[in-house]
Amino acid sequence: LIGGLTFTLKQTSATPIELSLATTRSELSGALTDLVSKYNALTSEIDRQVGENAGLLSGDLVVRDLQDSLRQVTSYSAASGSIKGLTSLGIEFDKTGVATFESATFQALSDSQINEAFDFVGSATAGLGALAARFQQATDPVTGSIKIQQDDYDRTDRRLQDQIGVLNVRVADLQASVARRLQT
């Protein structure tokens, strides 16, 4: 009857039974509030790695990839319907890129617009939700870009430590050689 739902009829009844299915605004509102919070936290961390006072990851490919993914989230738009972007759902961005959730804008949406909002947000494979895969690709603990980058840093660190060890041996040998020459 309805895609994604299963009904199990256990017995018959002489009186009609009415079923209704409705979406709850509070679940979507909570999810959007969570999105804004996590977006702002990630943006803040990334901003600490960019610019004149950038941290250790300044210029790192992972930082640039995450910035690009965040831009895709903020600019995501639907091809049809009245919910075209995050602003339609009450998510606003100020001049510095900080997001806020305007509950009044969200609550003013009609029931049909709420249904469109669920379509806009989508799932793991469609809609805005599909963009989450980009962040999962970055953070996957086995194959993610952050893990790959960390492994590269670890390999470089080991190589540099080996080179430092070799140079320390050379310096010690040179010091011993100079000390022997000075004693003779």
CSV table of N, CA, C and O in Angstrom, one decimal, residues 59-112:
chain,number,residue,atom,x,y,z
A,59,GLY,N,47.1,23.7,4.2
A,59,GLY,CA,47.4,23.2,2.9
A,59,GLY,C,47.2,21.7,2.6
A,59,GLY,O,47.4,21.3,1.5
A,60,ASP,N,46.8,21.0,3.6
A,60,ASP,CA,46.6,19.6,3.5
A,60,ASP,C,45.4,19.2,2.6
A,60,ASP,O,44.4,19.9,2.6
A,61,LEU,N,45.6,18.2,1.8
A,61,LEU,CA,44.5,17.8,0.9
A,61,LEU,C,43.2,17.4,1.6
A,61,LEU,O,42.2,17.7,1.1
A,62,VAL,N,43.3,16.8,2.7
A,62,VAL,CA,42.1,16.4,3.5
A,62,VAL,C,41.3,17.6,3.9
A,62,VAL,O,40.1,17.6,3.7
A,63,VAL,N,42.0,18.7,4.3
A,63,VAL,CA,41.3,19.9,4.7
A,63,VAL,C,40.6,20.5,3.5
A,63,VAL,O,39.4,20.9,3.6
A,64,ARG,N,41.3,20.5,2.3
A,64,ARG,CA,40.6,21.1,1.1
A,64,ARG,C,39.5,20.2,0.7
A,64,ARG,O,38.4,20.7,0.3
A,65,ASP,N,39.6,18.9,0.8
A,65,ASP,CA,38.5,18.0,0.4
A,65,ASP,C,37.3,18.2,1.3
A,65,ASP,O,36.1,18.2,0.9
A,66,LEU,N,37.5,18.4,2.6
A,66,LEU,CA,36.4,18.6,3.6
A,66,LEU,C,35.8,20.0,3.3
A,66,LEU,O,34.5,20.1,3.4
A,67,GLN,N,36.6,21.0,3.0
A,67,GLN,CA,36.0,22.3,2.6
A,67,GLN,C,35.1,22.2,1.4
A,67,GLN,O,34.0,22.7,1.4
A,68,ASP,N,35.5,21.4,0.4
A,68,ASP,CA,34.7,21.2,-0.8
A,68,ASP,C,33.4,20.5,-0.5
A,68,ASP,O,32.4,20.8,-1.0
A,69,SER,N,33.5,19.5,0.4
A,69,SER,CA,32.3,18.7,0.8
A,69,SER,C,31.3,19.6,1.5
A,69,SER,O,30.1,19.6,1.3
A,70,LEU,N,31.8,20.5,2.4
A,70,LEU,CA,30.9,21.4,3.1
A,70,LEU,C,30.3,22.4,2.1
A,70,LEU,O,29.1,22.7,2.3
A,71,ARG,N,31.0,22.8,1.1
A,71,ARG,CA,30.4,23.7,0.1
A,71,ARG,C,29.3,23.0,-0.7
A,71,ARG,O,28.3,23.6,-1.0
A,72,GLN,N,29.5,21.7,-0.9
A,72,GLN,CA,28.5,21.0,-1.6
A,72,GLN,C,27.2,20.9,-0.7
A,72,GLN,O,26.1,20.9,-1.3
A,73,VAL,N,27.4,20.7,0.6
A,73,VAL,CA,26.2,20.7,1.5
A,73,VAL,C,25.5,22.0,1.4
A,73,VAL,O,24.2,22.0,1.3
A,74,THR,N,26.2,23.1,1.6
A,74,THR,CA,25.5,24.4,1.6
A,74,THR,C,24.9,24.8,0.3
A,74,THR,O,23.9,25.6,0.3
A,75,SER,N,25.4,24.3,-0.8
A,75,SER,CA,24.9,24.7,-2.1
A,75,SER,C,23.9,23.7,-2.7
A,75,SER,O,23.4,23.9,-3.8
A,76,TYR,N,23.7,22.6,-2.0
A,76,TYR,CA,22.8,21.5,-2.5
A,76,TYR,C,21.4,22.1,-2.8
A,76,TYR,O,20.9,22.8,-2.0
A,77,SER,N,20.9,21.8,-4.0
A,77,SER,CA,19.6,22.2,-4.3
A,77,SER,C,18.8,21.1,-5.0
A,77,SER,O,19.4,20.2,-5.7
A,78,ALA,N,17.5,21.1,-4.7
A,78,ALA,CA,16.6,20.1,-5.3
A,78,ALA,C,16.2,20.5,-6.7
A,78,ALA,O,16.0,21.7,-7.0
A,79,ALA,N,16.0,19.5,-7.6
A,79,ALA,CA,15.6,19.8,-9.0
A,79,ALA,C,14.1,20.2,-9.0
A,79,ALA,O,13.7,21.0,-9.9
A,80,SER,N,13.3,19.8,-8.1
A,80,SER,CA,11.9,20.1,-8.2
A,80,SER,C,11.3,20.3,-6.8
A,80,SER,O,12.0,19.9,-5.8
A,81,GLY,N,10.1,20.8,-6.7
A,81,GLY,CA,9.4,21.0,-5.5
A,81,GLY,C,9.6,22.3,-4.9
A,81,GLY,O,10.4,23.1,-5.4
A,82,SER,N,9.0,22.6,-3.8
A,82,SER,CA,9.1,24.0,-3.2
A,82,SER,C,10.3,24.1,-2.3
A,82,SER,O,10.7,25.2,-1.9
A,83,ILE,N,10.8,22.9,-1.9
A,83,ILE,CA,12.0,22.9,-1.0
A,83,ILE,C,13.2,22.8,-1.9
A,83,ILE,O,13.6,21.7,-2.4
A,84,LYS,N,13.8,24.0,-2.2
A,84,LYS,CA,15.0,24.0,-3.1
A,84,LYS,C,16.3,23.9,-2.5
A,84,LYS,O,17.3,23.4,-3.1
A,85,GLY,N,16.4,24.4,-1.2
A,85,GLY,CA,17.7,24.4,-0.6
A,85,GLY,C,17.5,24.4,0.9
A,85,GLY,O,16.4,24.4,1.5
A,86,LEU,N,18.7,24.5,1.6
A,86,LEU,CA,18.6,24.5,3.1
A,86,LEU,C,17.9,25.7,3.6
A,86,LEU,O,17.3,25.7,4.7
A,87,THR,N,17.9,26.9,2.9
A,87,THR,CA,17.2,28.1,3.4
A,87,THR,C,15.7,27.8,3.4
A,87,THR,O,15.0,28.4,4.2
A,88,SER,N,15.2,27.0,2.5
A,88,SER,CA,13.8,26.7,2.5
A,88,SER,C,13.4,26.0,3.8
A,88,SER,O,12.2,26.0,4.2
A,89,LEU,N,14.4,25.3,4.4
A,89,LEU,CA,14.1,24.6,5.7
A,89,LEU,C,14.4,25.4,6.9
A,89,LEU,O,14.2,24.9,8.0
A,90,GLY,N,14.9,26.6,6.7
A,90,GLY,CA,15.2,27.5,7.9
A,90,GLY,C,16.7,27.5,8.3
A,90,GLY,O,17.0,28.1,9.3
A,91,ILE,N,17.5,26.9,7.5
A,91,ILE,CA,19.0,27.0,7.8
A,91,ILE,C,19.6,28.2,7.0
A,91,ILE,O,19.5,28.2,5.8
A,92,GLU,N,20.1,29.1,7.8
A,92,GLU,CA,20.7,30.3,7.2
A,92,GLU,C,22.2,30.3,7.5
A,92,GLU,O,22.6,29.8,8.5
A,93,PHE,N,22.9,31.0,6.6
A,93,PHE,CA,24.4,31.1,6.8
A,93,PHE,C,24.7,32.6,6.8
A,93,PHE,O,24.3,33.4,6.0
A,94,ASP,N,25.5,33.0,7.9
A,94,ASP,CA,25.9,34.4,7.9
A,94,ASP,C,27.1,34.7,7.0
A,94,ASP,O,27.6,33.7,6.4
A,95,LYS,N,27.6,35.9,7.1
A,95,LYS,CA,28.8,36.2,6.2
A,95,LYS,C,30.0,35.5,6.5
A,95,LYS,O,30.9,35.3,5.6
A,96,THR,N,30.1,35.0,7.7
A,96,THR,CA,31.3,34.2,8.1
A,96,THR,C,31.2,32.7,7.9
A,96,THR,O,32.1,31.9,8.2
A,97,GLY,N,30.0,32.3,7.4
A,97,GLY,CA,29.7,30.9,7.2
A,97,GLY,C,29.1,30.1,8.3
A,97,GLY,O,29.0,28.9,8.2
A,98,VAL,N,28.8,30.8,9.4
A,98,VAL,CA,28.2,30.1,10.5
A,98,VAL,C,26.7,29.9,10.2
A,98,VAL,O,26.0,30.8,9.8
A,99,ALA,N,26.3,28.7,10.4
A,99,ALA,CA,24.9,28.3,10.2
A,99,ALA,C,24.0,28.5,11.4
A,99,ALA,O,24.5,28.3,12.5
A,100,THR,N,22.7,28.9,11.2
A,100,THR,CA,21.8,28.9,12.2
A,100,THR,C,20.5,28.3,11.7
A,100,THR,O,20.2,28.2,10.5
A,101,PHE,N,19.7,27.7,12.7
A,101,PHE,CA,18.4,27.1,12.3
A,101,PHE,C,17.3,28.0,12.8
A,101,PHE,O,17.2,28.2,14.0
A,102,GLU,N,16.6,28.5,11.8
A,102,GLU,CA,15.5,29.4,12.2
A,102,GLU,C,14.2,28.6,12.3
A,102,GLU,O,13.6,28.2,11.3
A,103,SER,N,13.9,28.2,13.5
A,103,SER,CA,12.7,27.3,13.8
A,103,SER,C,11.4,27.9,13.2
A,103,SER,O,10.6,27.1,12.7
A,104,ALA,N,11.2,29.2,13.3
A,104,ALA,CA,10.0,29.8,12.8
A,104,ALA,C,9.8,29.6,11.3
A,104,ALA,O,8.7,29.3,10.9
A,105,THR,N,10.9,29.6,10.5
A,105,THR,CA,10.8,29.4,9.1
A,105,THR,C,10.4,27.9,8.9
A,105,THR,O,9.5,27.6,8.0
A,106,PHE,N,11.0,27.0,9.6
A,106,PHE,CA,10.7,25.6,9.5
A,106,PHE,C,9.3,25.3,9.9
A,106,PHE,O,8.5,24.6,9.2
A,107,GLN,N,8.8,25.9,11.0
A,107,GLN,CA,7.5,25.6,11.5
A,107,GLN,C,6.4,26.2,10.6
A,107,GLN,O,5.3,25.7,10.6
A,108,ALA,N,6.7,27.1,9.8
A,108,ALA,CA,5.8,27.7,8.8
A,108,ALA,C,5.5,26.9,7.6
A,108,ALA,O,4.6,27.2,6.8
A,109,LEU,N,6.3,25.8,7.4
A,109,LEU,CA,6.1,24.9,6.3
A,109,LEU,C,4.8,24.2,6.4
A,109,LEU,O,4.4,23.7,7.4
A,110,SER,N,4.2,24.1,5.2
A,110,SER,CA,2.9,23.3,5.2
A,110,SER,C,3.2,21.8,5.3
A,110,SER,O,4.4,21.4,5.2
A,111,ASP,N,2.2,21.0,5.5
A,111,ASP,CA,2.4,19.5,5.6
A,111,ASP,C,3.0,19.0,4.3
A,111,ASP,O,3.8,18.1,4.3
A,112,SER,N,2.5,19.5,3.2
A,112,SER,CA,3.1,19.0,1.9
A,112,SER,C,4.5,19.4,1.7
A,112,SER,O,5.3,18.7,1.2
